[in-house]
mmCIF file of C-alpha atoms in Angstrom:
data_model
loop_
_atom_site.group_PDB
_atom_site.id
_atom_site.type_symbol
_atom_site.label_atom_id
_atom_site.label_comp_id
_atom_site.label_asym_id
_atom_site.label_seq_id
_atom_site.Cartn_x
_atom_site.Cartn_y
_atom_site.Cartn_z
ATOM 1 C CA UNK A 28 38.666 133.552 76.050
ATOM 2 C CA UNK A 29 41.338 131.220 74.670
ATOM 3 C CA UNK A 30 44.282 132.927 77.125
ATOM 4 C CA UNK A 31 41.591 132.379 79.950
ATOM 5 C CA UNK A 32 40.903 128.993 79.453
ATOM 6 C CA UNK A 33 44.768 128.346 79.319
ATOM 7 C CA UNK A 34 44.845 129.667 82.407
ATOM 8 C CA UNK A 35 42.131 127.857 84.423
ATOM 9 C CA UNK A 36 43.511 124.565 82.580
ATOM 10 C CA UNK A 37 47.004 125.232 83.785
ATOM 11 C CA UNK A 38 45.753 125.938 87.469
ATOM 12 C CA UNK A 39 43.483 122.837 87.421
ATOM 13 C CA UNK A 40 46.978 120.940 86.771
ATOM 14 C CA UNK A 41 48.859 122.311 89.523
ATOM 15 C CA UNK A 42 46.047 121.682 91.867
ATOM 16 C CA UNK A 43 45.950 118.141 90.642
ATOM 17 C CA UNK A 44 49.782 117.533 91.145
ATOM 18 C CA UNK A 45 50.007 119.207 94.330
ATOM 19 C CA UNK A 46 47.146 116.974 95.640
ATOM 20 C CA UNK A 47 48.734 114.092 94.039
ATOM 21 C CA UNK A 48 52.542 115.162 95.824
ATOM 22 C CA UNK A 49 50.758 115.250 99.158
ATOM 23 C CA UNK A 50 49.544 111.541 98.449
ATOM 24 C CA UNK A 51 53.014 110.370 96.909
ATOM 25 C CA UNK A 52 53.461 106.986 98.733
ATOM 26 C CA UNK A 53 50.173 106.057 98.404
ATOM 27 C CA UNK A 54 49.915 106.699 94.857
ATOM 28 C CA UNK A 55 53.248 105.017 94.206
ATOM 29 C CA UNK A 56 52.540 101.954 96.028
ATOM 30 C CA UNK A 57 49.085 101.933 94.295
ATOM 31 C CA UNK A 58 50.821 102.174 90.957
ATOM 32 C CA UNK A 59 52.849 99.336 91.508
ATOM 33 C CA UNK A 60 50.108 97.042 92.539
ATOM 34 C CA UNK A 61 48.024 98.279 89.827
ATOM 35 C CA UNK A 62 50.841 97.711 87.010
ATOM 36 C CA UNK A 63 51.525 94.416 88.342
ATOM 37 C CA UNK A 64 48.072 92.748 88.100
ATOM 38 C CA UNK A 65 47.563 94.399 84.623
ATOM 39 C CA UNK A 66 50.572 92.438 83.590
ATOM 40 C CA UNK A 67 49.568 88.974 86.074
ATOM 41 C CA UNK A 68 46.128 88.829 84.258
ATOM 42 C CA UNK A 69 46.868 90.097 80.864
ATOM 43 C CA UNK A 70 44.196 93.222 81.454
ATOM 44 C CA UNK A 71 43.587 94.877 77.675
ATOM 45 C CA UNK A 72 42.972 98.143 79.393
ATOM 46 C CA UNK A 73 42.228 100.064 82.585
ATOM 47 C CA UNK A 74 41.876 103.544 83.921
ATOM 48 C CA UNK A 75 42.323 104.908 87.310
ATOM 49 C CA UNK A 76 41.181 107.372 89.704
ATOM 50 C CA UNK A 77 41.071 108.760 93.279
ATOM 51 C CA UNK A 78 39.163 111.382 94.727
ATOM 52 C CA UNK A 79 39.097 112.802 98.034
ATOM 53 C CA UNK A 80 36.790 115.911 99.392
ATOM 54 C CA UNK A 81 36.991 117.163 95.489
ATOM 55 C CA UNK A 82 40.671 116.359 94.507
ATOM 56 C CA UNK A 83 42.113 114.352 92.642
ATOM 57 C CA UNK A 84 44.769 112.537 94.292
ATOM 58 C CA UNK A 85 45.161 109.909 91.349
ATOM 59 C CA UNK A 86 44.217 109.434 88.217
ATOM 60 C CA UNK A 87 46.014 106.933 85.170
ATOM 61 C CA UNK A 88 45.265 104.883 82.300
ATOM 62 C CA UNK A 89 47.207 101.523 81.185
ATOM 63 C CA UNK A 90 46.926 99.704 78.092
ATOM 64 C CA UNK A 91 44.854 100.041 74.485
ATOM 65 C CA UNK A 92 41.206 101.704 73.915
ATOM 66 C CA UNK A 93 41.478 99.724 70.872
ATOM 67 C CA UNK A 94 44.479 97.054 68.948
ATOM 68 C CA UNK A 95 42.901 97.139 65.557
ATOM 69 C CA UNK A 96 44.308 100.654 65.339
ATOM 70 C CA UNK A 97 47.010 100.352 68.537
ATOM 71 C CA UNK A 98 45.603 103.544 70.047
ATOM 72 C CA UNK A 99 46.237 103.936 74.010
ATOM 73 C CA UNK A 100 43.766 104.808 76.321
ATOM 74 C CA UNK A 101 43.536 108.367 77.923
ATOM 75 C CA UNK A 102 41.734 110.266 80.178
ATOM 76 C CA UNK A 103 38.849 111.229 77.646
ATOM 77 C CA UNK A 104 38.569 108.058 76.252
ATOM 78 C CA UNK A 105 34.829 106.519 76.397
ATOM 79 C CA UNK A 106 34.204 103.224 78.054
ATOM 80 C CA UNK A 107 31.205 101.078 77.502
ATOM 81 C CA UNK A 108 30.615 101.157 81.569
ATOM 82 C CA UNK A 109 26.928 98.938 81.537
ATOM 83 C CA UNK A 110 25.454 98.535 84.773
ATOM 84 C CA UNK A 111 27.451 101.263 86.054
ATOM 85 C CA UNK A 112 24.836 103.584 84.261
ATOM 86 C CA UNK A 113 22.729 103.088 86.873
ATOM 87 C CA UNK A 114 25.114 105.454 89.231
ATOM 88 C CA UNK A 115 24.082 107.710 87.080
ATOM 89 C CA UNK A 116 20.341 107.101 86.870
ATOM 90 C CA UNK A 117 20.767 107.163 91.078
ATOM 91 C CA UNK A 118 21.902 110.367 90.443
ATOM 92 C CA UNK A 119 19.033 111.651 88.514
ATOM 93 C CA UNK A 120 16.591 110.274 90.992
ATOM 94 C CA UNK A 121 18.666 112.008 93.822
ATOM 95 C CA UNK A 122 18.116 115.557 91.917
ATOM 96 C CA UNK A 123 14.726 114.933 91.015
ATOM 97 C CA UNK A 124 13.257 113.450 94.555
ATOM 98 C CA UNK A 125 15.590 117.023 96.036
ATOM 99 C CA UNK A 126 13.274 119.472 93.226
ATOM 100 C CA UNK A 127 10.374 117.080 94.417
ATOM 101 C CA UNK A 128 9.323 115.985 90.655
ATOM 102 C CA UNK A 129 8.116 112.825 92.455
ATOM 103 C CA UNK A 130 8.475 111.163 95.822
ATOM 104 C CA UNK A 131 9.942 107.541 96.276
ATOM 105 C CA UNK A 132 6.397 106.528 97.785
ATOM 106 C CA UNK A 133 4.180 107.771 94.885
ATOM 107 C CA UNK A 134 2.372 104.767 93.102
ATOM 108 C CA UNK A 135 3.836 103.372 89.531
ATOM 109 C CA UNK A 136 -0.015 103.454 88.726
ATOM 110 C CA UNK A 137 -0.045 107.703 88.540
ATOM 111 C CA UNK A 138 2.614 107.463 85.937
ATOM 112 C CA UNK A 139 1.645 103.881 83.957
ATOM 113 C CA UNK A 140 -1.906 104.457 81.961
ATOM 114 C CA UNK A 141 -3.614 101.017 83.212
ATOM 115 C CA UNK A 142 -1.229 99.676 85.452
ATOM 116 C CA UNK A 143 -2.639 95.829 86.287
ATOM 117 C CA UNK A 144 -4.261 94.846 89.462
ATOM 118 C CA UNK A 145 -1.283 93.156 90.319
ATOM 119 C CA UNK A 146 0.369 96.491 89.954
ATOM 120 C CA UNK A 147 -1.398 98.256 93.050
ATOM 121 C CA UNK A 148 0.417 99.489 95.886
ATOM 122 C CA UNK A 149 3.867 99.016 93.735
ATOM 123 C CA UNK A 150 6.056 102.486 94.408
ATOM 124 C CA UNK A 151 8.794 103.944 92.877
ATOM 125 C CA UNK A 152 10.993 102.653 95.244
ATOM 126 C CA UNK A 153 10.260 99.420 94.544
ATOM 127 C CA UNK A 154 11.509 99.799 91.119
ATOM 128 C CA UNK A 155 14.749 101.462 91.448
ATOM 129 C CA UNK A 156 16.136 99.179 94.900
ATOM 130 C CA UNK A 157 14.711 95.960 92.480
ATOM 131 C CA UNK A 158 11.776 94.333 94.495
ATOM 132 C CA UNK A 159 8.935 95.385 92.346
ATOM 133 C CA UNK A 160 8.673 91.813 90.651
ATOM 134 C CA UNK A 161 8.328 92.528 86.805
ATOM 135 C CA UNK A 162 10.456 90.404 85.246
ATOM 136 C CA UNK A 163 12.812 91.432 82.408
ATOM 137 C CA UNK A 164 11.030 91.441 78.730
ATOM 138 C CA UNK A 165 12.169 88.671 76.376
ATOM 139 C CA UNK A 166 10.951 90.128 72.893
ATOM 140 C CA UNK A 167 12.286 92.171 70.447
ATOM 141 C CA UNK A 168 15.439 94.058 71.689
ATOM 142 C CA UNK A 169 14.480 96.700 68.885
ATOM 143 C CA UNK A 170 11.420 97.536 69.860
ATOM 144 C CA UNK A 171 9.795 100.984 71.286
ATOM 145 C CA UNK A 172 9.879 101.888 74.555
ATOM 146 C CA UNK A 173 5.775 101.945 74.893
ATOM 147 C CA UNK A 174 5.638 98.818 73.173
ATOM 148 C CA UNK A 175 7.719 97.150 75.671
ATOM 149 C CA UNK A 176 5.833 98.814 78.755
ATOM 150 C CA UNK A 177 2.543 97.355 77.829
ATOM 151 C CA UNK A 178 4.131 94.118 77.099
ATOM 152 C CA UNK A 179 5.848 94.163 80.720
ATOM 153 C CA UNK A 180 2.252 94.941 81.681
ATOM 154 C CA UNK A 181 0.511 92.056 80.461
ATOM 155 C CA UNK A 182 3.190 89.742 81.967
ATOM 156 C CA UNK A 183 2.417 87.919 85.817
ATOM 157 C CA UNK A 184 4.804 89.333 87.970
ATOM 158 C CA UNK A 185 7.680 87.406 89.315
ATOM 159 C CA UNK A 186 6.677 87.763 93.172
ATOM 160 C CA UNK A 187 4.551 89.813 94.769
ATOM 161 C CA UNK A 188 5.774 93.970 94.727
ATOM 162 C CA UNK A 189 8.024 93.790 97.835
ATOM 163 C CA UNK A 190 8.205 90.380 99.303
ATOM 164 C CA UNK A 191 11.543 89.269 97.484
ATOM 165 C CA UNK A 192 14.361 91.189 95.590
ATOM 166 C CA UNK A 193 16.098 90.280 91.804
ATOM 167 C CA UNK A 194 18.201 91.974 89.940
ATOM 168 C CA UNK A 195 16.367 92.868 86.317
ATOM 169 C CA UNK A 196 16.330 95.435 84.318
ATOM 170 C CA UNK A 197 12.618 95.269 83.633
ATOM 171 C CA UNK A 198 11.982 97.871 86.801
ATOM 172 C CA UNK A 199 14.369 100.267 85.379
ATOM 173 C CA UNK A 200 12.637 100.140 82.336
ATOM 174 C CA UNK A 201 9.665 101.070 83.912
ATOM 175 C CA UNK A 202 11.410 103.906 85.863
ATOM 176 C CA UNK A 203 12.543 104.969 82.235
ATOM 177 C CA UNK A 204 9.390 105.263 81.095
ATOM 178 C CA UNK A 205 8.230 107.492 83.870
ATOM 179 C CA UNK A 206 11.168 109.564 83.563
ATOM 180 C CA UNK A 207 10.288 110.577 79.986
ATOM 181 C CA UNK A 208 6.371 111.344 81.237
ATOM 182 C CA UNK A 209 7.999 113.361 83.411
ATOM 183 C CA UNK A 210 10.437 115.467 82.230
ATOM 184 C CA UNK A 211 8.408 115.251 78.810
ATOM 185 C CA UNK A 212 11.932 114.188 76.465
ATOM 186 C CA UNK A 213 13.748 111.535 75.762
ATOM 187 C CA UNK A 214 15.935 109.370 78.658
ATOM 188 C CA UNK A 215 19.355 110.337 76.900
ATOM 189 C CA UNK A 216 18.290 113.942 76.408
ATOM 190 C CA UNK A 217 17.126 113.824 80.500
ATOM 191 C CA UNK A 218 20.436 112.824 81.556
ATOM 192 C CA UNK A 219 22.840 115.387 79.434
ATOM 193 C CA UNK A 220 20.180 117.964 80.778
ATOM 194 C CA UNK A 221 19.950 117.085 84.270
ATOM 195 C CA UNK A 222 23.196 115.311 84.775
ATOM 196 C CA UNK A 223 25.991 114.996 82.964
ATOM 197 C CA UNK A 224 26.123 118.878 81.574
ATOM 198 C CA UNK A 225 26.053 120.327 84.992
ATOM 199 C CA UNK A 226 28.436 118.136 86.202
ATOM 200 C CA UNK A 227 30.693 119.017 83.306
ATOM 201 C CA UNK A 228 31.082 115.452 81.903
ATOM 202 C CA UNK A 229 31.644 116.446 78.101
ATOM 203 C CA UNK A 230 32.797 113.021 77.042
ATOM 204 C CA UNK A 231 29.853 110.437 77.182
ATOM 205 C CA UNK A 232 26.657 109.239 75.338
ATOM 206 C CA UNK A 233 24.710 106.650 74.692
ATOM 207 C CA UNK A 234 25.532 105.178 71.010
ATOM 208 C CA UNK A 235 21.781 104.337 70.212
ATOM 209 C CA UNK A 236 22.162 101.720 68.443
ATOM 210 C CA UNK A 237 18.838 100.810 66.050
ATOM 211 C CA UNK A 238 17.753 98.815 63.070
ATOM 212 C CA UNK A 239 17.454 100.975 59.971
ATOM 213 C CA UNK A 240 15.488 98.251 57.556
ATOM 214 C CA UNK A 241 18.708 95.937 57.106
ATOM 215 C CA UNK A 242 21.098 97.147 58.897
ATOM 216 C CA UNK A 243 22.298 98.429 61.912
ATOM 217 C CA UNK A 244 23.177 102.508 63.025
ATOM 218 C CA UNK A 245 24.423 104.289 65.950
ATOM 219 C CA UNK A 246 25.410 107.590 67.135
ATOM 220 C CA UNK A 247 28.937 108.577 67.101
ATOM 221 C CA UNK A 248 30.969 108.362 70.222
ATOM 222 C CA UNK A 249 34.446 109.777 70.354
ATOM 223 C CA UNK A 250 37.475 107.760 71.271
ATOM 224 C CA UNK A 251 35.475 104.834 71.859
ATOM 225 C CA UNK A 252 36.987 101.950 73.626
ATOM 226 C CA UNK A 253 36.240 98.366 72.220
ATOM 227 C CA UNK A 254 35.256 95.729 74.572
ATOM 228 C CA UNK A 255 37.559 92.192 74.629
ATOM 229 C CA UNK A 256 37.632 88.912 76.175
ATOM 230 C CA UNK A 257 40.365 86.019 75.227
ATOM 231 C CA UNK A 258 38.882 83.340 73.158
ATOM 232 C CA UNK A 259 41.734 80.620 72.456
ATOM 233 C CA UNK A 260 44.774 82.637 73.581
ATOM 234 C CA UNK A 261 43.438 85.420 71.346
ATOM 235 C CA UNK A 262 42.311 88.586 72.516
ATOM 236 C CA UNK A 263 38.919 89.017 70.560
ATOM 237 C CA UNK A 264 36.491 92.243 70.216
ATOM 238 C CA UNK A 265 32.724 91.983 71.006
ATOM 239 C CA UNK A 266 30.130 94.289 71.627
ATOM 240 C CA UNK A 267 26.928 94.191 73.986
ATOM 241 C CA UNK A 268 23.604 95.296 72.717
ATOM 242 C CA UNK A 269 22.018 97.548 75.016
ATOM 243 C CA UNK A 270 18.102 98.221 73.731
ATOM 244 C CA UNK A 271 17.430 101.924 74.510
ATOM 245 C CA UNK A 272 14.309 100.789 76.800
ATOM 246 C CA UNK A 273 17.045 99.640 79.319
ATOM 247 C CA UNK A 274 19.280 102.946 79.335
ATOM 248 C CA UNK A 275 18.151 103.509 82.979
ATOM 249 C CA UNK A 276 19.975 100.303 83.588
ATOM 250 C CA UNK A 277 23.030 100.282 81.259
ATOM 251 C CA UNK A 278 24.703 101.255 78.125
ATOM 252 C CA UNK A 279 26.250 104.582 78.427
ATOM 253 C CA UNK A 280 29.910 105.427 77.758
ATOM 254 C CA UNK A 281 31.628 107.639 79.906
ATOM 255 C CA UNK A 282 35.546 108.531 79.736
ATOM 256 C CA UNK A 283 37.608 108.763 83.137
ATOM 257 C CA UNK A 284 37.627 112.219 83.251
ATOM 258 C CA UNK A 285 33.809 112.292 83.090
ATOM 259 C CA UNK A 286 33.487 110.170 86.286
ATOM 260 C CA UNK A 287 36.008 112.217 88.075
ATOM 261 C CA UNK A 288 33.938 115.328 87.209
ATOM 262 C CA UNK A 289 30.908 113.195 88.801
ATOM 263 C CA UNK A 290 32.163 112.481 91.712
ATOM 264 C CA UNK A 291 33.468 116.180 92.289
ATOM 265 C CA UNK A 292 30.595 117.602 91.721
ATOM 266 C CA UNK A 293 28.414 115.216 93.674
ATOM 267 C CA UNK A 294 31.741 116.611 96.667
ATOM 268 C CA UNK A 295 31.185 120.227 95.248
ATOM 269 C CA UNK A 296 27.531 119.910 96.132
ATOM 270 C CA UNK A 297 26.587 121.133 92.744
ATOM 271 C CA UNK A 298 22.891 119.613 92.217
ATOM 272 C CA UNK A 299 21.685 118.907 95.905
ATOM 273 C CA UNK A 300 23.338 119.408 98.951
ATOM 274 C CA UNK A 301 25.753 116.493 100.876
ATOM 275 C CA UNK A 302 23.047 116.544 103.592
ATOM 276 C CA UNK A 303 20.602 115.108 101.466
ATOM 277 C CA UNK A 304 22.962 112.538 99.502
ATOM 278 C CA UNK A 305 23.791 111.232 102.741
ATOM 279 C CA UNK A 306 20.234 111.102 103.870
ATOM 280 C CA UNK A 307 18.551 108.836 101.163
ATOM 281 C CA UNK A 308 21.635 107.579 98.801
ATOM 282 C CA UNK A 309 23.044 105.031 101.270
ATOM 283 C CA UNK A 310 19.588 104.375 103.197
ATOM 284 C CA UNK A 311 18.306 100.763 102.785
ATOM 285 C CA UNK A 312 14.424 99.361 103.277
ATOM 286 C CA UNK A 313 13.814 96.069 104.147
ATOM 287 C CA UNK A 314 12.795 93.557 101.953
ATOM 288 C CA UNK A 315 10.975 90.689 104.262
ATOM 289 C CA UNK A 316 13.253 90.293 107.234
ATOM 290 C CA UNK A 317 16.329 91.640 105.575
ATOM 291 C CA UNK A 318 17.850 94.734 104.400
ATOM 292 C CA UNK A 319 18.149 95.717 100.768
ATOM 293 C CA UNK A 320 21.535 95.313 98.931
ATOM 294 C CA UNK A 321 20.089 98.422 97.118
ATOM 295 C CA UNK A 322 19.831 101.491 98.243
ATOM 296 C CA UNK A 323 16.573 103.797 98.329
ATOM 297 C CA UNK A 324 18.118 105.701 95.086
ATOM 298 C CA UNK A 325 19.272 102.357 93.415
ATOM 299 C CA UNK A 326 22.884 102.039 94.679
ATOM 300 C CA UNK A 327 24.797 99.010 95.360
ATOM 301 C CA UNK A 328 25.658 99.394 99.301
ATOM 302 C CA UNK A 329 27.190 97.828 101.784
ATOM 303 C CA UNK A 330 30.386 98.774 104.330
ATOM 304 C CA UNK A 331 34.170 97.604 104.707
ATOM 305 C CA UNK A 332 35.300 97.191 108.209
ATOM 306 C CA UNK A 333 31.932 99.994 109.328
ATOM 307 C CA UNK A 334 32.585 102.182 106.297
ATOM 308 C CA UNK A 335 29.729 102.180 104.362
ATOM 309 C CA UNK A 336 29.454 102.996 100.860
ATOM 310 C CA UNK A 337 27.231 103.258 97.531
ATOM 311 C CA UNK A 338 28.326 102.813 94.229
ATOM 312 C CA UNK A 339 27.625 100.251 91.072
ATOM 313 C CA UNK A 340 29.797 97.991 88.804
ATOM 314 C CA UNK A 341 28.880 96.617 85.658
ATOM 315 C CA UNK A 342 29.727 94.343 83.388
ATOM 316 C CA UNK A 343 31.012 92.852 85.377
ATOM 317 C CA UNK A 344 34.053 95.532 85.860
ATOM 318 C CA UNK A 345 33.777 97.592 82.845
ATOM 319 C CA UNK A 346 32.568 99.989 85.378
ATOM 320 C CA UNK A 347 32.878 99.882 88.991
ATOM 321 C CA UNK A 348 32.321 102.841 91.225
ATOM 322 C CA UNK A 349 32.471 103.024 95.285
ATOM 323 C CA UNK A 350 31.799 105.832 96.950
ATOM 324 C CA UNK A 351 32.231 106.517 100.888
ATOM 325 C CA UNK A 352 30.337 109.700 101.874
ATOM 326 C CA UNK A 353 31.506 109.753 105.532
ATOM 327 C CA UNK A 354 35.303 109.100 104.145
ATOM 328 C CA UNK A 355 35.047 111.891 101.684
ATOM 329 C CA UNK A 356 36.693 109.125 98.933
ATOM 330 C CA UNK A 357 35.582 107.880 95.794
ATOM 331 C CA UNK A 358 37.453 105.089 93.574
ATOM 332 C CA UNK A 359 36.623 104.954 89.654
ATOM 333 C CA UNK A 360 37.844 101.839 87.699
ATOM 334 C CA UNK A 361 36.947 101.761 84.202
ATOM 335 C CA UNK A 362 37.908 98.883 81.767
ATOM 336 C CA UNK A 363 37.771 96.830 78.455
ATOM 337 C CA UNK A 364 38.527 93.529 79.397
ATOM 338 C CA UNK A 365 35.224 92.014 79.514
ATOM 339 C CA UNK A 366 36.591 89.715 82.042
ATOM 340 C CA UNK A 367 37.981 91.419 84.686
ATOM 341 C CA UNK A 368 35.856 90.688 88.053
ATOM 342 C CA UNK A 369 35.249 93.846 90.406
ATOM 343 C CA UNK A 370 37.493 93.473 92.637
ATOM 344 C CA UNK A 371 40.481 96.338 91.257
ATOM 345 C CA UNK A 372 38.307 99.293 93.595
ATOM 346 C CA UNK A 373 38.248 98.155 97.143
ATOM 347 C CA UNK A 374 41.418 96.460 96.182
ATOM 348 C CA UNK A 375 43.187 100.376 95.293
ATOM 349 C CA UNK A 376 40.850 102.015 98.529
ATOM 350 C CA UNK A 377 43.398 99.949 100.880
ATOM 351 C CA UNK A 378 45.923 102.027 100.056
ATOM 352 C CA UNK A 379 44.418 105.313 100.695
ATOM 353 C CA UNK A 380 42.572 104.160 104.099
ATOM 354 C CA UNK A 381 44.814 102.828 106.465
ATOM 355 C CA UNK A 382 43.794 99.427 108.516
ATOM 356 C CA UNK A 383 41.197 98.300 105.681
ATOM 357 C CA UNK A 384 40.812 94.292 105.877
ATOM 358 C CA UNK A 385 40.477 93.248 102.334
ATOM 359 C CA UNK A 386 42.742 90.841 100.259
ATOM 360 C CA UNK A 387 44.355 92.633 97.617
ATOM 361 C CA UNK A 388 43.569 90.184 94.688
ATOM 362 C CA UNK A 389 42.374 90.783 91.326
ATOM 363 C CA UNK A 390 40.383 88.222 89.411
ATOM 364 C CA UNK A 391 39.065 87.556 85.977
ATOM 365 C CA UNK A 392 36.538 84.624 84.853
ATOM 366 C CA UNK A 393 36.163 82.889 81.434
ATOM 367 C CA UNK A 394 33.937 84.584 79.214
ATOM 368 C CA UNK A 395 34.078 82.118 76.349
ATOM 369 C CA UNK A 396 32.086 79.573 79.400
ATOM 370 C CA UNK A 397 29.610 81.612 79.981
ATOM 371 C CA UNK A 398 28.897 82.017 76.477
ATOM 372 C CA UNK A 399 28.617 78.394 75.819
#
């Protein structure tokens, strides 16, 4: 078993070089604008791919998972990626809508024991592309998931179901919770099932963090990257809390090599076919006279120069995914710098698609203002 895993290792190594020799000036002049900006804006850390109908044509890592220790980040190691969970959830949906577990139309009410008046005629879709109205809950972050659901319930909703679109997390919480009824176990447990395991992404988790009386416990997750921003020319650790009623919406770590197997197997047609990604995935409804910024599925869409694409960022760019179906390209930019802005992706496609009209310019903000 050993000598045959050797084997398929080193031929998954040559393929990846020889599709990486084939893209040699690209990748090159990528890697120089890449390097450059880390060093312009004082990035902590960064990884790097691209993909391309299944291959890899790049894929790279820059700077430390963590200084405490002065350990350099790799291809396994585990980013905090936030909002960019929700690719992820999309991709759930997209599997279970193809095995017809529920239908984008169905009502919220068939899966949410005495759903409010207020509540009728709300759809699934109208949680996962944000216009269902219920605002995000306010209480206490440790709380159960049931707990929060009939607290979201008793709450007025922000507009009426349709009529306007925000971006909260208290839909997603509500898709979570529909999610478990269905597929009768836990979110996390759903998503290494469904998702990640097929897919072959070995590397991620949530780290469930929880009160235990007085004090605080999570699950282990390997070669986890810490999280920085610069507070007085110091680069300074922090930490979101993500309460495990919002991991439809954010809090996962996943390690570059998991996100390249993702977006393989999503090429490699693995749990539904390319047909029906590019049949719902990048498809937008319209939200009074105007169409969605989300997707059916819950993607962030849009198009550069009439390529469209679906993807998410989070955190703002601890995560940030595009993907272009009709392209046959995906980009994958995971960081730590908790102040990078999402800009590195579209910035990196310009050198793989020729004529692309986008400024090459990476940007950060200052975190320590928007904490004040």
């Amino acid at each position: 078993m050993k000598q045959i895993l050797f084997i398929l290792t080193f031929f998954l190594n040559q393929y990846i070089c020889l599709a990486q020799t084939n893209y040699k000036k690209q990748n090159d002049s990528a890697e120089v604008f890449i390097q450059q900006t880390i060093k312009d804006l004082n990035v902590s850390g960064l990884a790097v791919a691209v993909i391309k109908d299944g291959k890899v044509l790049k894929m790279s890592c820059y700077g430390k998972a963590n200084y405490d220790w002065n350990l350099k980040i790799d291809a396994h190691t585990n980013f905090q990626i936030a909002s960019t969970t929700k690719l992820l959830t999309s991709t759930l949906v997209m599997k279970s809508l193809y095995n017809k577990k529920f239908a984008l139309d169905d009502l919220v009410s068939n899966y949410v024991e005495n759903a409010p008046n207020s509540w009728q005629g709300m759809k699934i879709r109208h949680l996962l592309n944000h216009t269902s109205g219920i605002r995000d809950f306010k209480g206490d972050r440790y709380t159960s998931t049931d707990k929060v659901v009939n607290s979201l319930k008793d709450s007025t909703l922000a507009y009426p179901t349709g009529t306007k679109q925000a971006y909260m997390s208290g839909d997603f919480t509500i898709l979570l919770h529909i999610l478990e009824k269905i597929y009768k176990m836990p979110y996390p447990e759903i998503l290494r099932t469904e998702i990640t395991n097929p897919l072959r992404m070995k590397d991620g988790a949530f780290d469930r963090e929880r009160m235990v009386s007085e004090w605080m416990e999570t699950d282990s997750v390997h070669n986890k990257a810490s999280t920085y921003y610069v507070k007085n020319g110091k680069r300074i650790p922090y930490k979101f809390f993500y309460p495990q009623f919002t991991y439809t919406a954010g809090g996962y770590f996943a390690s570059l090599t998991d996100l390249v197997n993702w977006a393989i197997g999503i090429d490699e047609e693995i749990l539904f076919p390319s047909v029906f990604e590019k049949s719902i995935a990048y498809k937008a409804d319209t939200v009074g006279t105007t169409k969605s910024g989300f997707s059916q599925i819950g993607l962030s869409i849009g198009d550069f120069n009439g390529m469209r694409f679906g993807g998410h960022s989070g955190g703002p760019a601890l995560g940030d995914v595009l993907r272009f179906p009709d392209e046959k390209i995906t980009i994958i930019i995971l960081s730590n710098d908790g102040e990078l802005l999402p800009y590195f992706a579209p910035a990196i496609l310009t050198f793989y698609v020729p004529g692309l009209f986008f400024e090459r310019k990476v940007t950060k903000f200052k975190r320590t203002q928007a904490l004040k």
